[in-house]
Short mmCIF file of C-alpha atoms and ligand atoms in Angstrom, two decimals:
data_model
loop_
_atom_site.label_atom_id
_atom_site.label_comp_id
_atom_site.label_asym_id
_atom_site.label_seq_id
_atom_site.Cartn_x
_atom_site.Cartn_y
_atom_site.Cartn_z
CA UNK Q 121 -8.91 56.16 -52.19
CA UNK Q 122 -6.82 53.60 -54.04
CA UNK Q 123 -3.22 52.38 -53.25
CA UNK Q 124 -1.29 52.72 -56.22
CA UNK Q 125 0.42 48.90 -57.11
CA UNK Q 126 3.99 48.99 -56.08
CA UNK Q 127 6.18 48.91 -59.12
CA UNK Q 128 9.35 47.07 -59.80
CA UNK Q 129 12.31 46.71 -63.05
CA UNK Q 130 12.11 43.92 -65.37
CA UNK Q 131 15.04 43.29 -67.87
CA UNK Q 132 13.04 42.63 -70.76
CA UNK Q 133 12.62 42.08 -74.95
CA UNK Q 134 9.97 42.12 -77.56
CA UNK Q 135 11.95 40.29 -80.06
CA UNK Q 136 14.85 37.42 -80.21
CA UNK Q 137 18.20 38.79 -81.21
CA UNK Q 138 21.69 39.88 -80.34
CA UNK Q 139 22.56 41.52 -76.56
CA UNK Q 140 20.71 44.76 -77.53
CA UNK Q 141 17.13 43.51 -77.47
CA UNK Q 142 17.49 43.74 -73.89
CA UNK Q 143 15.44 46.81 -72.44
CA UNK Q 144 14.93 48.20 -68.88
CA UNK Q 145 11.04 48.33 -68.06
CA UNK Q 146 8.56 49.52 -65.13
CA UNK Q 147 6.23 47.16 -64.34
CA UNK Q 148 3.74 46.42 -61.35
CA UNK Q 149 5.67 43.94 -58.91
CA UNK Q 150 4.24 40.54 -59.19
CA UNK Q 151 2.29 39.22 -55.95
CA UNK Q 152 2.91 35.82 -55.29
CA UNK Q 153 0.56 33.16 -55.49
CA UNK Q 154 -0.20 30.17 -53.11
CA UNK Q 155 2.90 28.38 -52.34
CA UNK Q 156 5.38 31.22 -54.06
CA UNK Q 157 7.60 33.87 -52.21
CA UNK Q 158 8.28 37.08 -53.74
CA UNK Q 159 12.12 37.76 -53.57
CA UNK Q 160 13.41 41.32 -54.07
CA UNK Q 161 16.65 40.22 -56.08
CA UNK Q 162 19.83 41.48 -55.11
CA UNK Q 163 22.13 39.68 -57.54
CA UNK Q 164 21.35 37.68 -60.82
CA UNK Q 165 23.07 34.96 -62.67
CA UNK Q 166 23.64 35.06 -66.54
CA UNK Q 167 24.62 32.12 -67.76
CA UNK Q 168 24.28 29.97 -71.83
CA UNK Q 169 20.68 29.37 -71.45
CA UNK Q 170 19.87 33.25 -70.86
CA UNK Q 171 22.10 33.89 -74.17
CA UNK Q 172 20.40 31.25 -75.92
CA UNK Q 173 16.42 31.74 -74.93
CA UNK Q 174 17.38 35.61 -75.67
CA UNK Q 175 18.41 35.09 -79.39
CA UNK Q 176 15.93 31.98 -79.74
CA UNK Q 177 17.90 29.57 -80.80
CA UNK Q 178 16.45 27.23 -77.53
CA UNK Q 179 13.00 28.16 -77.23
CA UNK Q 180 13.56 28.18 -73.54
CA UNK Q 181 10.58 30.64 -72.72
CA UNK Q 182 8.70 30.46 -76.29
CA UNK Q 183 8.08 33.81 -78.17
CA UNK Q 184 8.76 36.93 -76.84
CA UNK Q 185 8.58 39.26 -74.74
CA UNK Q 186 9.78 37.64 -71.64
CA UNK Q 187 12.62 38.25 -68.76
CA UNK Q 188 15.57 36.11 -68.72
CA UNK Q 189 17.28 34.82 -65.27
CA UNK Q 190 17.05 31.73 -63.83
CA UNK Q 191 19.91 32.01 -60.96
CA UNK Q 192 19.17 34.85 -58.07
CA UNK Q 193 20.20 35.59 -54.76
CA UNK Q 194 18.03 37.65 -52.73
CA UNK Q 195 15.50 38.59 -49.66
CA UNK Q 196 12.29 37.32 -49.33
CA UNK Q 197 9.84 39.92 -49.27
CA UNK Q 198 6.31 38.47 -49.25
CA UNK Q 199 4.90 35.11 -48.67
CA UNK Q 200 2.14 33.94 -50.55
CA UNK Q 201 -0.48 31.70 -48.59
CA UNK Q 202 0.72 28.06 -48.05
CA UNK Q 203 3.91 28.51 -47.51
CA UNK Q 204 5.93 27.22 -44.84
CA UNK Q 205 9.43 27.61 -44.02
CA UNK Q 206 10.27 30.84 -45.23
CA UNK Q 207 9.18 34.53 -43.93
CA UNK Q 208 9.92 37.79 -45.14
CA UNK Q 209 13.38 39.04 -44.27
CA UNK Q 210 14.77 35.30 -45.12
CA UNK Q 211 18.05 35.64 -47.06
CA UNK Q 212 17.55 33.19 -50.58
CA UNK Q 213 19.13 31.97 -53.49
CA UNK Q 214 17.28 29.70 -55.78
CA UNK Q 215 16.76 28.93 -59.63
CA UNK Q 216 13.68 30.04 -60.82
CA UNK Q 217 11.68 29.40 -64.25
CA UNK Q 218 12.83 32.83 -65.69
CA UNK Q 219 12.28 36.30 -64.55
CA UNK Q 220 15.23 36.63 -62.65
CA UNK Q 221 16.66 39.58 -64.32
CA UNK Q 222 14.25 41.69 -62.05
CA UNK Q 223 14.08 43.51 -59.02
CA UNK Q 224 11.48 41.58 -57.95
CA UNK Q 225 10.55 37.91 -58.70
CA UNK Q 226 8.18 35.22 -57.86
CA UNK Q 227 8.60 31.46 -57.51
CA UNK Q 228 7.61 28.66 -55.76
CA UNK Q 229 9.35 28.39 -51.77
CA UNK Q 230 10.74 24.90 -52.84
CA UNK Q 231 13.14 26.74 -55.83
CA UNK Q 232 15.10 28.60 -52.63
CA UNK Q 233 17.11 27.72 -49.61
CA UNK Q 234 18.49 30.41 -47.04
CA UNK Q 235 21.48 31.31 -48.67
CA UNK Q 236 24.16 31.41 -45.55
CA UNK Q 237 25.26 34.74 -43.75
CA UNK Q 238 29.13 34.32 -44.87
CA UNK Q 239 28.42 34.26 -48.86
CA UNK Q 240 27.14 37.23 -50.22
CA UNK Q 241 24.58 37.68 -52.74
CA UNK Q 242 26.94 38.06 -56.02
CA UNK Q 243 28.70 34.57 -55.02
CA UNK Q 244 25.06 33.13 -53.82
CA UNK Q 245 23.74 34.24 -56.97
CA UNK Q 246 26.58 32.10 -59.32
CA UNK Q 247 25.25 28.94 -57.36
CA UNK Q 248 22.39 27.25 -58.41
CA UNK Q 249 22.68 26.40 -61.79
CA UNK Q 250 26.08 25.33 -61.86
CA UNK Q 251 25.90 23.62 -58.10
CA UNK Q 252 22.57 21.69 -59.20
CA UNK Q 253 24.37 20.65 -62.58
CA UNK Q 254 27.50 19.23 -60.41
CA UNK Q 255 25.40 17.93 -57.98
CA UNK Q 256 22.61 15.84 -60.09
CA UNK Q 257 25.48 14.77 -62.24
CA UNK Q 258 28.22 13.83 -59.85
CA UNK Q 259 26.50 12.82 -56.68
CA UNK Q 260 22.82 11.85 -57.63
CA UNK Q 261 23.36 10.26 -60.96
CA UNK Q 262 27.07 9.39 -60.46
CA UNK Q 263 28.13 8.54 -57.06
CA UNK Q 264 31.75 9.28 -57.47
CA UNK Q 265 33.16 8.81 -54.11
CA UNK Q 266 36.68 8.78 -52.67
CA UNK Q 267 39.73 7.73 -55.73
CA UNK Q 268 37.02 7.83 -58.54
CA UNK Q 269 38.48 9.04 -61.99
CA UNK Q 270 36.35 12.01 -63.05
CA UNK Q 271 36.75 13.95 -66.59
CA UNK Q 272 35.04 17.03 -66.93
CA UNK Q 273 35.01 18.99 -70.18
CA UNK Q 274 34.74 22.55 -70.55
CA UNK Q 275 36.06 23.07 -66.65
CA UNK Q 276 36.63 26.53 -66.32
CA UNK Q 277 33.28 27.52 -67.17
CA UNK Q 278 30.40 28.33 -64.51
CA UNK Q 279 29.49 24.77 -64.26
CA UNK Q 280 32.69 23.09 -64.70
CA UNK Q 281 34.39 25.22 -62.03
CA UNK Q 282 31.80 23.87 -59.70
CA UNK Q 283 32.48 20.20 -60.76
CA UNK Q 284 35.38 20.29 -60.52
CA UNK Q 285 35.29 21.04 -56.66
CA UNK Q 286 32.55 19.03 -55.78
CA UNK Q 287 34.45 15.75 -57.26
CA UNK Q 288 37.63 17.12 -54.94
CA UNK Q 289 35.41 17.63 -52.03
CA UNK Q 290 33.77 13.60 -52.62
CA UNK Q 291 37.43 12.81 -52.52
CA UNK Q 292 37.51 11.97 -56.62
CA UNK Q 293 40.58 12.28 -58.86
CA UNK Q 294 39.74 15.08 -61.04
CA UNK Q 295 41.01 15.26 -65.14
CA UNK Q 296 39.56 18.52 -66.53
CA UNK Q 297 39.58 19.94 -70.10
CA UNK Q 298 40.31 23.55 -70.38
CA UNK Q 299 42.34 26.28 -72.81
CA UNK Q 300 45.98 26.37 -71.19
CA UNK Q 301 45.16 29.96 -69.73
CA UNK Q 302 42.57 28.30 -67.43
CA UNK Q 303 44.98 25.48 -66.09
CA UNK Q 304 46.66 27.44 -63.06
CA UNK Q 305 42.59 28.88 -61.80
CA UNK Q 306 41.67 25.11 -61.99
CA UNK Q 307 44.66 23.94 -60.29
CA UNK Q 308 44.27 26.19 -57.34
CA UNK Q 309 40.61 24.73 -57.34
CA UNK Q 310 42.17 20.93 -56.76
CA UNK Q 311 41.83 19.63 -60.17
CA UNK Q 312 44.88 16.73 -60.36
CA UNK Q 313 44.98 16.85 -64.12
CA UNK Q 314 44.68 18.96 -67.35
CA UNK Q 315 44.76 19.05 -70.89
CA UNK Q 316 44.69 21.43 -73.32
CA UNK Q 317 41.91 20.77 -75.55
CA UNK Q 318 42.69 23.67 -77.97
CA UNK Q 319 45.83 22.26 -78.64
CA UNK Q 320 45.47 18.45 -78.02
CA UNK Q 321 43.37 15.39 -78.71
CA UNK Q 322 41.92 14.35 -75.64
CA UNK Q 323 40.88 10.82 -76.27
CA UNK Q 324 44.74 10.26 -76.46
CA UNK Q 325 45.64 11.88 -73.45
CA UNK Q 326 42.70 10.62 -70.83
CA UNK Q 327 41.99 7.37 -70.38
CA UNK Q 328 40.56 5.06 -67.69
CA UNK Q 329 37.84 7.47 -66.88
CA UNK Q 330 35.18 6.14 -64.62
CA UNK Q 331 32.83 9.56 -64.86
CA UNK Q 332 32.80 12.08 -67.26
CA UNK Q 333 31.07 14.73 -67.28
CA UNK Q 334 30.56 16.66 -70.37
CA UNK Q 335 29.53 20.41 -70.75
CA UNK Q 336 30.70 21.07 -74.40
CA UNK Q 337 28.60 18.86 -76.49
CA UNK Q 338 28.51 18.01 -80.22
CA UNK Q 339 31.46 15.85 -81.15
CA UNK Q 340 32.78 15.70 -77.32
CA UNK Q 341 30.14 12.73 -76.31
CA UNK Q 342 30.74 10.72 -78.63
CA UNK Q 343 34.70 11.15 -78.51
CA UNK Q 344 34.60 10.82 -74.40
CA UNK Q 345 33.44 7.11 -74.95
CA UNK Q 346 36.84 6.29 -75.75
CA UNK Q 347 37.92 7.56 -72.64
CA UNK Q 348 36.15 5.90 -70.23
CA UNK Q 349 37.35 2.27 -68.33
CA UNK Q 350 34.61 -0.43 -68.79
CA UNK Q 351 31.24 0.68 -67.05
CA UNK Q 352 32.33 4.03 -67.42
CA UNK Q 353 29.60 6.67 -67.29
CA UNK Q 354 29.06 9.45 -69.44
CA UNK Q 355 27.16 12.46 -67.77
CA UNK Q 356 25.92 14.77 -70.61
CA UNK Q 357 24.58 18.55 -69.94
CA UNK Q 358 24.42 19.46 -73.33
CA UNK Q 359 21.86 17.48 -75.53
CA UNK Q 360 24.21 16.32 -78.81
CA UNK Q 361 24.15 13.32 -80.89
CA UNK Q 362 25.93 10.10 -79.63
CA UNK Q 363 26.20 8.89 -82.77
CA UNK Q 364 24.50 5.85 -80.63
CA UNK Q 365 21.50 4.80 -79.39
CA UNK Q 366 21.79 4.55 -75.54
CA UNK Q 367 21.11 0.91 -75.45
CA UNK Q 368 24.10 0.34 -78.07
CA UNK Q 369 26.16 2.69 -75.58
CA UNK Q 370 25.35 0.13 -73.25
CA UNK Q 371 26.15 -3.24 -75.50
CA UNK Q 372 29.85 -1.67 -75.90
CA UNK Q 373 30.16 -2.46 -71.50
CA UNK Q 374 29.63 1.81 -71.03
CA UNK Q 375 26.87 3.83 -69.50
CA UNK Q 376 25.01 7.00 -70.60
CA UNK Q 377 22.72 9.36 -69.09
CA UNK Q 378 21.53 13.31 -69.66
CA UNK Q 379 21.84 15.74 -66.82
CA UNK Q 380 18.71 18.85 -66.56
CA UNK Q 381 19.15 21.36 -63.88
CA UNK Q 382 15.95 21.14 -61.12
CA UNK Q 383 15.34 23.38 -58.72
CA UNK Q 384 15.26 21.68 -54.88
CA UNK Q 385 15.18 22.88 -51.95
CA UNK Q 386 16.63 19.98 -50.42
CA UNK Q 387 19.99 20.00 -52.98
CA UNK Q 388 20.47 23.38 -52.57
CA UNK Q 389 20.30 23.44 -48.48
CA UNK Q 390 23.37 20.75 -49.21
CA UNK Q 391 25.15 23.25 -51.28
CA UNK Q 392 24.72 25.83 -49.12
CA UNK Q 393 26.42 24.12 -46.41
CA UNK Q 394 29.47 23.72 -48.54
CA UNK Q 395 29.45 27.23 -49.96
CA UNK Q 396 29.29 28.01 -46.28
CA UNK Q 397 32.81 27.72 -45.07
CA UNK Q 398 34.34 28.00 -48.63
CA UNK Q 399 34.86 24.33 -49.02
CA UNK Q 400 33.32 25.21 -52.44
CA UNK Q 401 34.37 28.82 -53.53
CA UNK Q 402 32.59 29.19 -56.38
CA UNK Q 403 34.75 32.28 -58.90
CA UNK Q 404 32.77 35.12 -60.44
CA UNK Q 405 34.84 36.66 -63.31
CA UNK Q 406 32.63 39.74 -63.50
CA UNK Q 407 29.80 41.36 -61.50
CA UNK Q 408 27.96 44.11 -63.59
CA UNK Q 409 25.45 46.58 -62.61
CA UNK Q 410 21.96 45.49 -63.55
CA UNK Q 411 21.56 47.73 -66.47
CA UNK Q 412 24.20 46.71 -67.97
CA UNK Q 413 22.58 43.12 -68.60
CA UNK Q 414 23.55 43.83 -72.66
CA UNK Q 415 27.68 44.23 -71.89
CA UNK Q 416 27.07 40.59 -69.40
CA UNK Q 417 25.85 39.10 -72.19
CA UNK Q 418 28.60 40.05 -74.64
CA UNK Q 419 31.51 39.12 -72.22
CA UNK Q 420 29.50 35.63 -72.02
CA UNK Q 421 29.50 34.91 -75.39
CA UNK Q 422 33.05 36.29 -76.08
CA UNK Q 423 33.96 33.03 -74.66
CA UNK Q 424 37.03 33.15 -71.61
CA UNK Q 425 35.27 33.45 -69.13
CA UNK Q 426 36.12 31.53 -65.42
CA UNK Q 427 33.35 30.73 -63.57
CA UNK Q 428 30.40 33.07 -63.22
CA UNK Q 429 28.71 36.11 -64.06
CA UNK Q 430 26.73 37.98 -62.27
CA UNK Q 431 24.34 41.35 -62.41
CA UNK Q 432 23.91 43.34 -59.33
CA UNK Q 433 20.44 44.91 -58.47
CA UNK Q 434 20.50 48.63 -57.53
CA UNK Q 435 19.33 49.28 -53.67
N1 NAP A 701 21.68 20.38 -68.68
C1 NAP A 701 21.69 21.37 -67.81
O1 NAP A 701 20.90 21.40 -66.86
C2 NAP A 701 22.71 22.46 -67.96
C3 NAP A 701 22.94 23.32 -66.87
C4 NAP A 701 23.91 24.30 -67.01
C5 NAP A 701 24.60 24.42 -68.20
N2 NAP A 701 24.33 23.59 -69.23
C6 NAP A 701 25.08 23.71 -70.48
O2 NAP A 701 26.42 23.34 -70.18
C7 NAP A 701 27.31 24.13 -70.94
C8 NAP A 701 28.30 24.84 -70.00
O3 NAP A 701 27.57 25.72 -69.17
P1 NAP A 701 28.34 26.79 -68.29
O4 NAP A 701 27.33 27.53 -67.53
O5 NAP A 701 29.47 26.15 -67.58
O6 NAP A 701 28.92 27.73 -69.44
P2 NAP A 701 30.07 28.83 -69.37
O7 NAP A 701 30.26 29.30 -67.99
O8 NAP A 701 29.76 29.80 -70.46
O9 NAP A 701 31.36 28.02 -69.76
C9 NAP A 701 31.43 27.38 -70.99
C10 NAP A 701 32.77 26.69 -71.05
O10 NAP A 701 32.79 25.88 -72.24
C11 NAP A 701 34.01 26.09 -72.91
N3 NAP A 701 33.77 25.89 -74.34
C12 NAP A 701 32.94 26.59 -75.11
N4 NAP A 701 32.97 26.09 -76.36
C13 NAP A 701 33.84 25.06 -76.35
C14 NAP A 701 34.31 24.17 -77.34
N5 NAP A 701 33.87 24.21 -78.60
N6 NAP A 701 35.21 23.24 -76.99
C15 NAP A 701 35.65 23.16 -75.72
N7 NAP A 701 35.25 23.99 -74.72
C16 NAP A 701 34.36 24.94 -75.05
C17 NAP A 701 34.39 27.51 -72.58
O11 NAP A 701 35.76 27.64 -72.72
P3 NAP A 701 36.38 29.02 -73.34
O12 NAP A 701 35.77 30.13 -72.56
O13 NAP A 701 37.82 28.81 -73.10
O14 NAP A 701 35.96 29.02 -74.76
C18 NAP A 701 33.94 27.64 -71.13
O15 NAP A 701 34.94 27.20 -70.23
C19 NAP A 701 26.45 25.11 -71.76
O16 NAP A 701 26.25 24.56 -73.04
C20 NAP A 701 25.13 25.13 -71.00
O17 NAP A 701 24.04 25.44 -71.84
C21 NAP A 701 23.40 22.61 -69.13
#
């Protein structure tokens, strides 16, 4: 007699488009290979890069069909041979390469860390993209430290939210771009300074920036320059033209470099300790149930949105 293959959800689509390409489908649950854990997901991160591999305009996962998610929080469920440092049982969150928006997912053991027993999965599952953004930018690439002058653009968003915090919690003095509806959240969150991009220029109101950190692209690099003290780094998340080569950048006394999201292990067992004991309370505007992945996607792209998003798996 043969055992039927356990099955699992996949939040899936045969074609690029708008939210409603997304479809729920049965499929056999994945079995992880050497070195991978399989994690039933309890909560799932949507964030601009789900949006934008779904409708193809980044060719994030190439042509469809394929599952979004890259941000989940869940348990481990099976090891796969090789692995050390995680059993079955273990409470995750990690980024993974896609196929997040799942009940069940498999990755490699070094895309997870044990996600602590006081956050739970929703907030654990808003973490790793934005925390890995802040962190590579700010602390790896950065260094800002106690008194630095930080700028971040676009800082009520999932990642700016996060930036913002981990700059207060290095001691920096934080100057954040938001729409005036988002200034009281980002002041609660320690941010020292705002301006209203909507309404002002910000090259005339910041200046003296030492770090900036931009998550809004196009003209924004380019304009930040002017900003920043001599030295000054710009951090950029979102690939635009500088309108300069980087060396150039460089001959004008200023510094440039790109931030990409990795998964690590090692990053993300620091971020947990700060999620921990809420020195870094990272906000999730909505959670949604997990078939309603379409209506996540909309709110996302209606733009407003503080901090995260979030779909919850069904038990
Ligand atoms: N390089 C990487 O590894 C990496 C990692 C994560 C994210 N990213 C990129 O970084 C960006 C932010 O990501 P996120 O997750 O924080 O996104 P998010 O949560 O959707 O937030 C986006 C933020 O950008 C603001 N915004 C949108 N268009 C703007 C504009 N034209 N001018 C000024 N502000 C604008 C939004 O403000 P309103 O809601 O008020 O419009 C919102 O606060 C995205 O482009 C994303 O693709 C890159």
């Amino acid at each position: 007699m043969t055992t039927a293959q356990p099955r699992t959800q996949v939040m899936t689509q045969h074609r690029f488009g708008g939210p409603e390409v997304l479809t729920l489908e049965e499929r056999p649950r994945p079995v992880p290979a050497a070195g991978e854990v399989l994690v039933r997901v309890r909560a799932a991160g949507v964030g601009p890069e789900d949006g934008q591999a779904r409708s193809g305009s980044a060719p994030v996962y190439g042509e469809p069909p394929f599952t979004l998610g890259r941000d989940v929080s869940g348990v481990v469920e099976e090891v796969g041979a090789e692995v050390v440092g995680l059993r079955a049982g273990d409470e995750v969150f990690g980024l993974v390469d896609g196929g997040g928006h799942a009940l069940h997912v498999t990755a490699p053991a070094g895309h997870f860390a044990v996600k602590p027993s006081t956050l739970d999965h929703v907030r654990a599952a808003a973490a790793p993209t934005a925390m890995l953004t802040a962190w590579q930018a700010l602390i790896d690439i950065a260094r800002v430290g106690p008194g630095t002058r930080v700028l971040i653009h676009a800082a009520a968003g999932g990642v700016g939210h996060a930036a913002v915090q981990l700059a207060k919690a290095e001691g920096a003095y934080v100057i954040g771009t938001a729409r005036a509806d988002d200034h009281a959240f980002l002041r609660d969150l320690g941010a020292d300074e705002l301006v209203d991009d909507t309404a002002t220029d910000f090259t005339t109101a910041v200046h003296d920036v030492e770090v900036a950190l931009d998550l809004v692209g196009g003209a924004y690099g380019p304009r930040t320059l002017g900003t920043l003290r001599p030295k000054g780094l710009l951090v950029c998340a979102v690939p635009g033209d500088l309108g300069l080569a980087p060396e150039e950048v460089e001959a004008r006394g200023m510094r440039f470099a790109i931030v990409q999201a990795e998964p690590s292990a090692d990053r993300l067992t620091k971020i947990a300790a700060l999620l921990a004991d809420d020195r870094i309370r990272l906000h999730v505007d909505a959670a949604l149930p997990f078939a309603e992945a379409a209506e996540a996607h909309e709110l996302g792209e209606a733009g407003g949105v503080k901090g995260g998003l979030v779909l919850v798996m069904p038990d």
